[in-house]
Tab-separated table of C-alpha atoms in Angstrom:
chain	number	residue	atom	x	y	z
A	121	MET	CA	4.330	5.073	15.148
A	122	ASN	CA	6.183	8.299	14.996
A	123	LEU	CA	7.780	8.454	11.638
A	124	HIS	CA	10.573	10.270	12.739
A	125	GLY	CA	13.730	9.437	12.882
A	126	ARG	CA	12.514	6.198	11.113
A	127	THR	CA	13.391	4.710	7.584
A	128	VAL	CA	10.793	4.275	5.089
A	129	LEU	CA	10.742	2.207	1.877
A	130	VAL	CA	7.885	2.581	-0.610
A	131	THR	CA	6.746	0.922	-3.733
A	132	GLY	CA	5.890	2.194	-6.621
A	133	SER	CA	7.497	5.512	-5.743
A	134	THR	CA	7.429	7.092	-8.591
A	135	GLY	CA	3.517	7.109	-9.406
A	136	GLY	CA	1.312	10.031	-8.096
A	137	LEU	CA	0.465	8.189	-4.357
A	138	GLY	CA	4.037	7.182	-4.607
A	139	ARG	CA	5.542	10.436	-4.406
A	140	GLU	CA	3.627	11.715	-1.976
A	141	PHE	CA	4.082	8.796	0.444
A	142	VAL	CA	7.919	9.852	-0.166
A	143	SER	CA	8.040	13.700	-0.066
A	144	GLN	CA	5.518	13.342	3.423
A	145	SER	CA	7.540	10.964	5.467
A	146	LEU	CA	10.345	13.010	4.739
A	147	ALA	CA	7.974	16.546	6.236
A	148	ARG	CA	7.181	14.196	8.977
A	149	GLY	CA	10.774	13.904	10.397
A	150	ALA	CA	11.709	10.544	8.760
A	151	ARG	CA	15.729	9.870	9.007
A	152	LEU	CA	15.437	8.001	5.399
A	153	VAL	CA	13.444	6.676	2.768
A	154	TYR	CA	14.189	4.103	0.053
A	155	ALA	CA	12.339	5.089	-2.696
A	156	ALA	CA	11.716	1.802	-5.201
A	157	ALA	CA	10.240	1.795	-8.618
A	158	ARG	CA	10.682	0.202	-11.886
A	159	ARG	CA	12.230	3.306	-13.400
A	160	ASP	CA	14.503	5.820	-12.493
A	161	HIS	CA	13.809	9.126	-11.126
A	162	ASP	CA	15.918	11.744	-9.382
A	163	TRP	CA	14.642	12.820	-6.035
A	164	ASN	CA	17.646	15.704	-5.413
A	165	ASP	CA	16.979	15.362	-1.550
A	166	ASP	CA	20.094	13.249	-0.026
A	167	ARG	CA	17.546	11.354	2.003
A	168	VAL	CA	15.999	9.827	-0.363
A	169	VAL	CA	17.709	6.398	-1.546
A	170	PRO	CA	16.346	5.381	-5.082
A	171	LEU	CA	15.974	1.560	-5.293
A	172	HIS	CA	15.543	-0.538	-8.464
A	173	LEU	CA	12.735	-3.089	-7.631
A	174	GLU	CA	10.061	-5.440	-10.152
A	175	VAL	CA	7.591	-6.386	-7.127
A	176	THR	CA	6.593	-9.242	-9.082
A	177	ASP	CA	10.081	-10.394	-9.161
A	178	PRO	CA	11.114	-12.569	-6.253
A	179	ALA	CA	15.023	-11.988	-7.050
A	180	SER	CA	14.303	-8.135	-7.106
A	181	VAL	CA	12.378	-8.607	-3.690
A	182	ALA	CA	14.906	-10.545	-2.039
A	183	SER	CA	17.980	-7.779	-3.657
A	184	ALA	CA	15.643	-4.627	-2.118
A	185	ALA	CA	15.502	-6.601	1.662
A	186	ALA	CA	18.986	-7.207	1.505
A	187	ALA	CA	20.253	-3.898	0.305
A	188	ALA	CA	17.370	-1.920	2.790
A	189	GLY	CA	17.653	-4.036	5.603
A	190	ASP	CA	17.246	-0.875	7.828
A	191	VAL	CA	13.501	-0.534	7.446
A	192	ASP	CA	11.206	0.400	9.837
A	193	VAL	CA	8.354	0.948	7.289
A	194	LEU	CA	7.023	-0.800	4.720
A	195	VAL	CA	4.361	1.179	2.398
A	196	ASN	CA	2.870	-1.770	-0.618
A	197	ASN	CA	1.811	1.668	-2.585
A	198	ALA	CA	2.811	-0.470	-5.789
A	199	GLY	CA	-0.218	-1.415	-8.020
A	200	ILE	CA	-1.877	-1.653	-11.426
A	201	THR	CA	-5.479	-1.068	-12.915
A	202	GLY	CA	-5.028	-4.060	-14.686
A	203	ALA	CA	-7.235	-6.855	-16.751
A	204	ALA	CA	-10.716	-5.499	-17.844
A	205	SER	CA	-12.562	-8.181	-17.894
A	206	LEU	CA	-12.394	-11.483	-16.242
A	207	LEU	CA	-14.227	-13.113	-18.817
A	208	HIS	CA	-12.404	-11.547	-22.185
A	209	SER	CA	-9.192	-10.211	-21.247
A	210	PRO	CA	-5.989	-12.736	-21.420
A	211	MET	CA	-5.313	-14.657	-18.548
A	212	GLU	CA	-1.831	-13.656	-18.661
A	213	GLU	CA	-3.217	-9.988	-18.044
A	214	ILE	CA	-5.947	-11.268	-14.844
A	215	ARG	CA	-2.842	-13.068	-13.509
A	216	ARG	CA	-0.236	-9.948	-13.464
A	217	THR	CA	-3.037	-8.323	-12.292
A	218	PHE	CA	-3.067	-10.600	-9.029
A	219	GLU	CA	0.418	-10.882	-9.045
A	220	THR	CA	1.110	-7.259	-8.647
A	221	ASN	CA	-1.417	-6.088	-6.399
A	222	VAL	CA	-1.967	-9.318	-4.379
A	223	PHE	CA	1.106	-11.961	-4.227
A	224	ALA	CA	3.800	-8.884	-4.332
A	225	PRO	CA	2.386	-7.518	-1.219
A	226	ILE	CA	3.041	-10.674	0.722
A	227	GLU	CA	6.042	-11.443	-0.954
A	228	LEU	CA	7.508	-8.047	0.161
A	229	VAL	CA	6.604	-8.429	3.861
A	230	ARG	CA	7.945	-11.775	4.011
A	231	ALA	CA	11.030	-10.323	2.746
A	232	PHE	CA	10.843	-7.217	4.880
A	233	ALA	CA	9.084	-8.842	8.107
A	234	PRO	CA	12.673	-9.651	9.814
A	235	ALA	CA	13.653	-6.093	9.353
A	236	VAL	CA	11.000	-4.697	10.564
A	237	ALA	CA	11.031	-6.848	13.814
A	238	ARG	CA	14.515	-5.704	14.283
A	239	ALA	CA	13.396	-2.116	14.209
A	240	GLY	CA	11.332	-3.166	17.277
A	241	GLY	CA	8.397	-3.872	15.428
A	242	GLY	CA	7.525	-0.974	13.073
A	243	ALA	CA	4.580	-0.823	10.272
A	244	VAL	CA	3.517	-1.859	7.099
A	245	VAL	CA	0.961	0.159	4.999
A	246	ASP	CA	-1.104	-1.866	2.594
A	247	VAL	CA	-2.799	0.493	-0.108
A	248	HIS	CA	-6.466	-0.785	-0.995
A	249	SER	CA	-9.427	1.245	-2.688
A	250	VAL	CA	-13.141	1.408	-1.990
A	251	LEU	CA	-13.324	-0.867	-4.556
A	252	SER	CA	-12.021	-3.637	-2.162
A	253	TRP	CA	-15.532	-3.548	-0.641
A	254	LEU	CA	-17.225	-2.781	-4.256
A	255	ALA	CA	-17.301	-5.051	-7.338
A	256	THR	CA	-16.859	-4.186	-10.670
A	257	PRO	CA	-15.907	-5.675	-13.892
A	258	GLY	CA	-12.316	-6.170	-14.232
A	259	ALA	CA	-9.525	-7.934	-12.669
A	260	TYR	CA	-8.869	-4.591	-10.221
A	261	SER	CA	-11.595	-4.539	-7.401
A	262	PRO	CA	-11.088	-8.357	-6.442
A	263	SER	CA	-7.303	-8.417	-6.403
A	264	LYS	CA	-8.127	-5.351	-4.106
A	265	ALA	CA	-10.442	-7.278	-2.218
A	266	ALA	CA	-7.937	-9.751	-1.411
A	267	LEU	CA	-5.556	-7.392	-0.645
A	268	TRP	CA	-7.851	-6.255	2.160
A	269	GLY	CA	-8.377	-10.135	3.232
A	270	VAL	CA	-4.263	-10.410	3.326
A	271	THR	CA	-3.804	-7.576	5.232
A	272	ASN	CA	-6.274	-8.369	7.774
A	273	ALA	CA	-4.757	-11.951	8.190
A	274	LEU	CA	-0.972	-10.289	8.088
A	275	ARG	CA	-1.847	-7.903	10.702
A	276	LEU	CA	-2.704	-11.187	13.011
A	277	GLU	CA	0.311	-12.749	11.978
A	278	LEU	CA	2.600	-9.937	12.844
A	279	ALA	CA	1.231	-8.803	16.106
A	280	ALA	CA	3.524	-11.597	18.146
A	281	GLN	CA	6.490	-9.022	16.446
A	282	GLY	CA	4.591	-5.984	17.614
A	283	THR	CA	4.063	-4.897	13.674
A	284	GLN	CA	1.367	-2.257	12.837
A	285	VAL	CA	-0.632	-3.212	9.760
A	286	LEU	CA	-2.592	-0.332	8.489
A	287	GLY	CA	-5.191	-1.256	5.480
A	288	ALA	CA	-5.540	2.068	3.403
A	289	HIS	CA	-8.431	2.504	1.390
A	290	LEU	CA	-9.164	5.275	-0.583
A	291	ALA	CA	-11.475	6.026	-3.656
A	292	TYR	CA	-10.197	8.238	-6.994
A	293	THR	CA	-7.486	10.516	-6.335
A	294	ASP	CA	-6.011	12.977	-8.231
A	295	THR	CA	-3.045	10.812	-9.815
A	296	PRO	CA	-1.424	10.306	-13.701
A	297	MET	CA	-2.782	6.886	-13.428
A	298	ILE	CA	-6.189	7.536	-13.527
A	299	ALA	CA	-5.688	11.202	-15.338
A	300	HIS	CA	-7.759	10.118	-18.327
A	301	LEU	CA	-11.040	9.322	-16.233
A	302	ASP	CA	-13.731	12.448	-16.044
A	303	VAL	CA	-14.646	11.728	-12.393
A	304	PRO	CA	-14.520	13.231	-9.269
A	305	LYS	CA	-11.041	12.860	-7.748
A	306	SER	CA	-9.317	13.860	-4.373
A	307	ASP	CA	-6.176	15.598	-3.563
A	308	ALA	CA	-3.115	13.114	-3.388
A	309	ALA	CA	-1.581	15.554	-0.945
A	310	ILE	CA	-4.848	15.467	1.366
A	311	VAL	CA	-5.468	11.195	0.838
A	312	ILE	CA	-2.042	10.445	1.879
A	313	GLY	CA	-1.734	12.830	4.619
A	314	ARG	CA	-4.796	11.154	6.356
A	315	ILE	CA	-3.295	7.523	5.698
A	316	LEU	CA	-0.118	9.090	7.582
A	317	ASP	CA	-2.360	10.600	10.250
A	318	ALA	CA	-3.795	7.045	10.488
A	319	LEU	CA	-0.173	5.278	10.666
A	320	GLU	CA	0.892	7.822	13.580
A	321	ALA	CA	-2.452	7.180	15.542
A	322	GLY	CA	-1.831	3.456	15.400
A	323	GLU	CA	-5.018	2.486	14.145
A	324	ASP	CA	-5.561	-0.457	11.704
A	325	GLU	CA	-7.725	1.124	9.397
A	326	ALA	CA	-6.868	4.222	7.119
A	327	ILE	CA	-10.364	5.829	5.277
A	328	ALA	CA	-8.869	8.848	2.906
A	329	ASP	CA	-11.397	10.271	1.550
A	330	GLU	CA	-15.389	11.122	2.034
A	331	VAL	CA	-16.625	8.699	-0.774
A	332	THR	CA	-14.781	6.273	0.637
A	333	ALA	CA	-15.890	6.880	4.417
A	334	GLY	CA	-19.828	6.545	2.848
A	335	PHE	CA	-19.194	3.241	1.578
A	336	ARG	CA	-17.272	2.100	5.058
A	337	SER	CA	-20.509	3.257	7.250
A	338	VAL	CA	-22.540	1.374	4.774
A	339	LEU	CA	-20.819	-1.979	5.326
A	340	GLY	CA	-21.468	-2.174	9.305
A	341	ILE	CA	-18.813	-4.787	9.761
A	342	ALA	CA	-15.474	-5.390	11.298
A	343	THR	CA	-12.954	-4.639	8.835
A	344	THR	CA	-9.923	-4.703	11.483
A	345	GLY	CA	-8.923	-8.437	10.977
A	346	ARG	CA	-9.220	-8.630	14.978
A	347	LEU	CA	-11.017	-11.300	16.319
A	348	PRO	CA	-13.687	-10.626	18.768
A	349	SER	CA	-12.440	-10.715	22.648
A	350	ARG	CA	-14.836	-13.142	24.452
A	351	THR	CA	-16.508	-12.456	27.708
A	352	ALA	CA	-17.552	-14.249	30.379
């Protein structure tokens, strides 16, 4: 998957990671980037097409798919930190976390899979977290664990149409969403660069920083969602 000449759609494009996905896709030669988000943003680049999208609204997703029928690469970047406690947060907040972080990416892949197939297979990038593998209180880490499973299952389902499905894992990254946290953070530009490197290398998984690499090495299990090959 070479991004040169490709058409990319990035959800959550106005956030810290989203802006890097947009700018770095263009730097790698993308022909056009649909910058999908709930709020307006002036990109000052004719190659960027702002697209209003509420990822949890099926009608909004359908409208976006109709407007962007030439997408080669779908980047499911939008997400929320969500409910702080599974025991005490309102159930509405917990459901909203899973709607945004799990069900919305499924809805988007279902909506854009035909366009990606027409583009010769294309690719889907799902942004996970190191917390896909490390439980913490609240709804965020279980939602990312669920998205990891969804990505692995979609990889198997989309294989027949030749679509690459990349799961991207990362730890704390320096973005406005976690600016209030006093923790070590990776540079967003480096993180997105590594994800796009993995995409262009045809990988199933992107390990975007050293913290995530450490946790991944401890797991010692297959995480790509591919079934083991049979031997005689």
